[in-house]
């Protein structure tokens, strides 16, 4: 099914110069970037984004980290992209993420795990709406779509 997911290149990855590498993997896979911007997320937005984790012991640190500097917000479109992007990101804990995944290749600790990806279609819809307005989503075709999809 054609889907959209929300991806965030977290502040650690921006500071470490890994923005290009994450985007390269998304583009190389064949997925289409339909929206992208760099912002420093507000505390209000960060809390909304991570609302499911409110009350957990790492919540405060997580919010502080995510608002600590610029991050890159991306909407990615493609067939079954929600699950595929989660696989490309790898396990939440980079120590358990297999080599070949973004976290497996680029991270060491859970609290500095490089990238975010929506975990379901409901989450994707919710998260895209937190970070983007409709007019920021671009409508175009990749020229290689005929060679990506049968
Ligand atoms: P996910 O990003 O793989 O979906 P979640 O369990 O939804 O993982 O957690 C959201 C984010 O919160 C993680 O990516 C990680 O940055 C942070 N996090 C999750 N669990 C812990 C923890 O136990 N300690 C510190 N940070 C955590
Ligand atoms: Mg999650």
mmCIF file of C-alpha atoms and ligand atoms in Angstrom:
data_model
loop_
_atom_site.group_PDB
_atom_site.id
_atom_site.type_symbol
_atom_site.label_atom_id
_atom_site.label_comp_id
_atom_site.label_asym_id
_atom_site.label_seq_id
_atom_site.Cartn_x
_atom_site.Cartn_y
_atom_site.Cartn_z
ATOM 1 C CA UNK A 1 0.000 0.000 0.000
ATOM 2 C CA UNK A 2 1.267 3.495 -0.801
ATOM 3 C CA UNK A 3 1.938 5.201 2.509
ATOM 4 C CA UNK A 4 3.577 8.218 4.038
ATOM 5 C CA UNK A 5 5.714 8.205 7.151
ATOM 6 C CA UNK A 6 7.350 10.822 9.317
ATOM 7 C CA UNK A 7 11.119 10.671 9.685
ATOM 8 C CA UNK A 8 13.218 12.932 11.854
ATOM 9 C CA UNK A 9 16.983 13.207 11.687
ATOM 10 C CA UNK A 10 17.604 13.943 15.355
ATOM 11 C CA UNK A 11 19.860 16.708 16.745
ATOM 12 C CA UNK A 12 22.758 14.316 17.413
ATOM 13 C CA UNK A 13 22.880 13.341 13.743
ATOM 14 C CA UNK A 14 22.703 16.962 12.593
ATOM 15 C CA UNK A 15 25.594 17.886 14.893
ATOM 16 C CA UNK A 16 27.576 14.871 13.668
ATOM 17 C CA UNK A 17 27.115 15.711 9.998
ATOM 18 C CA UNK A 18 25.001 12.655 9.209
ATOM 19 C CA UNK A 19 22.066 14.404 7.512
ATOM 20 C CA UNK A 20 23.294 13.577 4.022
ATOM 21 C CA UNK A 21 23.915 9.914 4.815
ATOM 22 C CA UNK A 22 20.384 9.404 6.171
ATOM 23 C CA UNK A 23 18.790 11.186 3.206
ATOM 24 C CA UNK A 24 21.037 9.258 0.803
ATOM 25 C CA UNK A 25 19.693 5.961 2.127
ATOM 26 C CA UNK A 26 16.077 7.077 1.756
ATOM 27 C CA UNK A 27 16.654 8.254 -1.820
ATOM 28 C CA UNK A 28 18.753 5.232 -2.790
ATOM 29 C CA UNK A 29 16.025 2.873 -1.562
ATOM 30 C CA UNK A 30 13.622 4.514 -3.989
ATOM 31 C CA UNK A 31 11.368 6.243 -1.500
ATOM 32 C CA UNK A 32 10.164 9.726 -2.329
ATOM 33 C CA UNK A 33 10.800 12.695 -0.082
ATOM 34 C CA UNK A 34 7.607 14.754 -0.207
ATOM 35 C CA UNK A 35 8.465 17.298 2.505
ATOM 36 C CA UNK A 36 11.613 18.293 4.332
ATOM 37 C CA UNK A 37 12.815 21.109 6.571
ATOM 38 C CA UNK A 38 15.298 21.835 9.315
ATOM 39 C CA UNK A 39 13.893 23.351 12.497
ATOM 40 C CA UNK A 40 14.622 23.430 16.189
ATOM 41 C CA UNK A 41 11.504 21.769 17.541
ATOM 42 C CA UNK A 42 9.632 23.662 20.256
ATOM 43 C CA UNK A 43 9.141 22.057 23.657
ATOM 44 C CA UNK A 44 5.395 22.036 23.086
ATOM 45 C CA UNK A 45 5.758 20.165 19.790
ATOM 46 C CA UNK A 46 8.330 17.757 21.225
ATOM 47 C CA UNK A 47 5.964 16.834 24.067
ATOM 48 C CA UNK A 48 3.130 16.305 21.606
ATOM 49 C CA UNK A 49 5.338 14.239 19.315
ATOM 50 C CA UNK A 50 6.429 11.982 22.200
ATOM 51 C CA UNK A 51 3.118 12.079 24.108
ATOM 52 C CA UNK A 52 3.000 8.260 24.351
ATOM 53 C CA UNK A 53 6.138 8.377 26.537
ATOM 54 C CA UNK A 54 4.884 10.998 28.988
ATOM 55 C CA UNK A 55 5.424 9.808 32.561
ATOM 56 C CA UNK A 56 8.307 7.489 31.693
ATOM 57 C CA UNK A 57 11.635 8.114 33.410
ATOM 58 C CA UNK A 58 13.430 9.090 30.199
ATOM 59 C CA UNK A 59 10.711 11.528 29.020
ATOM 60 C CA UNK A 60 12.328 14.739 30.318
ATOM 61 C CA UNK A 61 15.747 13.830 28.888
ATOM 62 C CA UNK A 62 14.162 12.813 25.609
ATOM 63 C CA UNK A 63 12.322 16.123 25.229
ATOM 64 C CA UNK A 64 15.404 18.121 26.286
ATOM 65 C CA UNK A 65 17.500 16.242 23.738
ATOM 66 C CA UNK A 66 15.052 16.626 20.877
ATOM 67 C CA UNK A 67 14.757 20.421 21.410
ATOM 68 C CA UNK A 68 18.491 20.879 22.062
ATOM 69 C CA UNK A 69 19.315 21.915 18.511
ATOM 70 C CA UNK A 70 18.235 21.720 14.916
ATOM 71 C CA UNK A 71 16.736 18.518 13.582
ATOM 72 C CA UNK A 72 15.491 17.629 10.116
ATOM 73 C CA UNK A 73 11.830 16.756 9.621
ATOM 74 C CA UNK A 74 10.946 14.658 6.592
ATOM 75 C CA UNK A 75 7.832 13.101 5.098
ATOM 76 C CA UNK A 76 8.676 10.015 3.055
ATOM 77 C CA UNK A 77 6.319 8.271 0.654
ATOM 78 C CA UNK A 78 6.424 4.811 -0.861
ATOM 79 C CA UNK A 79 4.986 1.319 -0.841
ATOM 80 C CA UNK A 80 4.782 0.029 2.737
ATOM 81 C CA UNK A 81 7.211 2.783 3.708
ATOM 82 C CA UNK A 82 6.184 2.861 7.389
ATOM 83 C CA UNK A 83 7.481 -0.637 8.160
ATOM 84 C CA UNK A 84 10.346 -0.337 5.666
ATOM 85 C CA UNK A 85 11.632 2.863 7.246
ATOM 86 C CA UNK A 86 11.485 1.275 10.722
ATOM 87 C CA UNK A 87 13.607 -1.588 9.355
ATOM 88 C CA UNK A 88 16.050 0.837 7.771
ATOM 89 C CA UNK A 89 16.291 2.732 11.089
ATOM 90 C CA UNK A 90 16.964 -0.467 13.052
ATOM 91 C CA UNK A 91 16.297 -1.294 16.699
ATOM 92 C CA UNK A 92 15.686 1.574 19.137
ATOM 93 C CA UNK A 93 18.888 0.691 20.989
ATOM 94 C CA UNK A 94 21.763 1.111 18.499
ATOM 95 C CA UNK A 95 23.696 -1.561 20.405
ATOM 96 C CA UNK A 96 21.040 -4.047 19.264
ATOM 97 C CA UNK A 97 20.481 -2.560 15.812
ATOM 98 C CA UNK A 98 22.055 -4.749 13.151
ATOM 99 C CA UNK A 99 24.798 -3.451 10.873
ATOM 100 C CA UNK A 100 23.311 -2.087 7.687
ATOM 101 C CA UNK A 101 20.654 -0.160 9.567
ATOM 102 C CA UNK A 102 20.989 3.552 10.245
ATOM 103 C CA UNK A 103 21.182 3.091 14.015
ATOM 104 C CA UNK A 104 23.353 -0.012 13.670
ATOM 105 C CA UNK A 105 25.827 1.837 11.485
ATOM 106 C CA UNK A 106 25.772 5.273 13.083
ATOM 107 C CA UNK A 107 24.820 5.118 16.761
ATOM 108 C CA UNK A 108 25.879 3.710 20.118
ATOM 109 C CA UNK A 109 23.246 4.605 22.754
ATOM 110 C CA UNK A 110 19.435 4.641 22.888
ATOM 111 C CA UNK A 111 19.231 8.299 23.875
ATOM 112 C CA UNK A 112 21.337 9.307 20.845
ATOM 113 C CA UNK A 113 19.913 7.071 18.177
ATOM 114 C CA UNK A 114 20.168 9.326 15.126
ATOM 115 C CA UNK A 115 16.731 8.965 13.618
ATOM 116 C CA UNK A 116 13.001 8.684 14.250
ATOM 117 C CA UNK A 117 10.402 6.855 12.191
ATOM 118 C CA UNK A 118 6.649 6.531 12.733
ATOM 119 C CA UNK A 119 5.578 3.133 14.088
ATOM 120 C CA UNK A 120 2.113 2.804 12.470
ATOM 121 C CA UNK A 121 -0.174 4.526 9.987
ATOM 122 C CA UNK A 122 -2.025 6.241 12.850
ATOM 123 C CA UNK A 123 1.292 7.523 14.255
ATOM 124 C CA UNK A 124 2.461 8.624 10.820
ATOM 125 C CA UNK A 125 -0.689 10.640 10.228
ATOM 126 C CA UNK A 126 -0.527 12.164 13.689
ATOM 127 C CA UNK A 127 3.173 13.032 13.493
ATOM 128 C CA UNK A 128 3.021 14.490 9.974
ATOM 129 C CA UNK A 129 0.228 16.790 11.185
ATOM 130 C CA UNK A 130 2.336 17.912 14.170
ATOM 131 C CA UNK A 131 5.301 18.940 12.045
ATOM 132 C CA UNK A 132 3.836 19.977 8.680
ATOM 133 C CA UNK A 133 0.893 21.783 7.175
ATOM 134 C CA UNK A 134 -0.731 20.324 4.072
ATOM 135 C CA UNK A 135 0.715 22.928 1.688
ATOM 136 C CA UNK A 136 4.264 21.910 2.678
ATOM 137 C CA UNK A 137 3.751 18.440 1.154
ATOM 138 C CA UNK A 138 4.920 18.297 -2.451
ATOM 139 C CA UNK A 139 3.074 16.415 -5.176
ATOM 140 C CA UNK A 140 5.431 15.080 -7.849
ATOM 141 C CA UNK A 141 6.589 11.868 -9.492
ATOM 142 C CA UNK A 142 10.046 10.399 -9.302
ATOM 143 C CA UNK A 143 11.306 9.781 -12.829
ATOM 144 C CA UNK A 144 12.372 6.225 -11.859
ATOM 145 C CA UNK A 145 8.984 5.088 -10.519
ATOM 146 C CA UNK A 146 8.463 2.811 -13.526
ATOM 147 C CA UNK A 147 11.649 0.968 -12.538
ATOM 148 C CA UNK A 148 10.896 0.844 -8.817
ATOM 149 C CA UNK A 149 7.366 -0.532 -8.984
ATOM 150 C CA UNK A 150 6.137 -3.415 -11.165
HETATM 151 P P1 LIG B 1 11.531 4.272 18.594
HETATM 152 O O1 LIG B 1 12.195 5.609 18.352
HETATM 153 O O2 LIG B 1 12.367 3.152 18.071
HETATM 154 O O3 LIG B 1 10.110 4.229 18.111
HETATM 155 P P2 LIG B 1 10.468 4.461 21.303
HETATM 156 O O4 LIG B 1 10.354 3.331 22.252
HETATM 157 O O5 LIG B 1 9.203 4.984 20.697
HETATM 158 O O6 LIG B 1 11.519 4.041 20.166
HETATM 159 O O7 LIG B 1 11.210 5.635 22.070
HETATM 160 C C1 LIG B 1 11.273 6.918 21.494
HETATM 161 C C2 LIG B 1 12.658 7.460 21.685
HETATM 162 O O8 LIG B 1 12.880 7.665 23.078
HETATM 163 C C3 LIG B 1 13.773 6.525 21.250
HETATM 164 O O9 LIG B 1 14.076 6.638 19.894
HETATM 165 C C4 LIG B 1 14.926 6.981 22.119
HETATM 166 O O10 LIG B 1 15.536 8.141 21.557
HETATM 167 C C5 LIG B 1 14.233 7.377 23.402
HETATM 168 N N1 LIG B 1 14.230 6.284 24.380
HETATM 169 C C6 LIG B 1 13.425 5.195 24.390
HETATM 170 N N2 LIG B 1 13.681 4.396 25.432
HETATM 171 C C7 LIG B 1 14.676 5.016 26.119
HETATM 172 C C8 LIG B 1 15.387 4.677 27.309
HETATM 173 O O11 LIG B 1 15.168 3.660 27.954
HETATM 174 N N3 LIG B 1 16.358 5.567 27.695
HETATM 175 C C9 LIG B 1 16.621 6.718 27.005
HETATM 176 N N4 LIG B 1 15.976 7.054 25.884
HETATM 177 C C10 LIG B 1 15.010 6.229 25.446
HETATM 178 MG MG1 LIG B 2 8.421 5.219 18.804
#
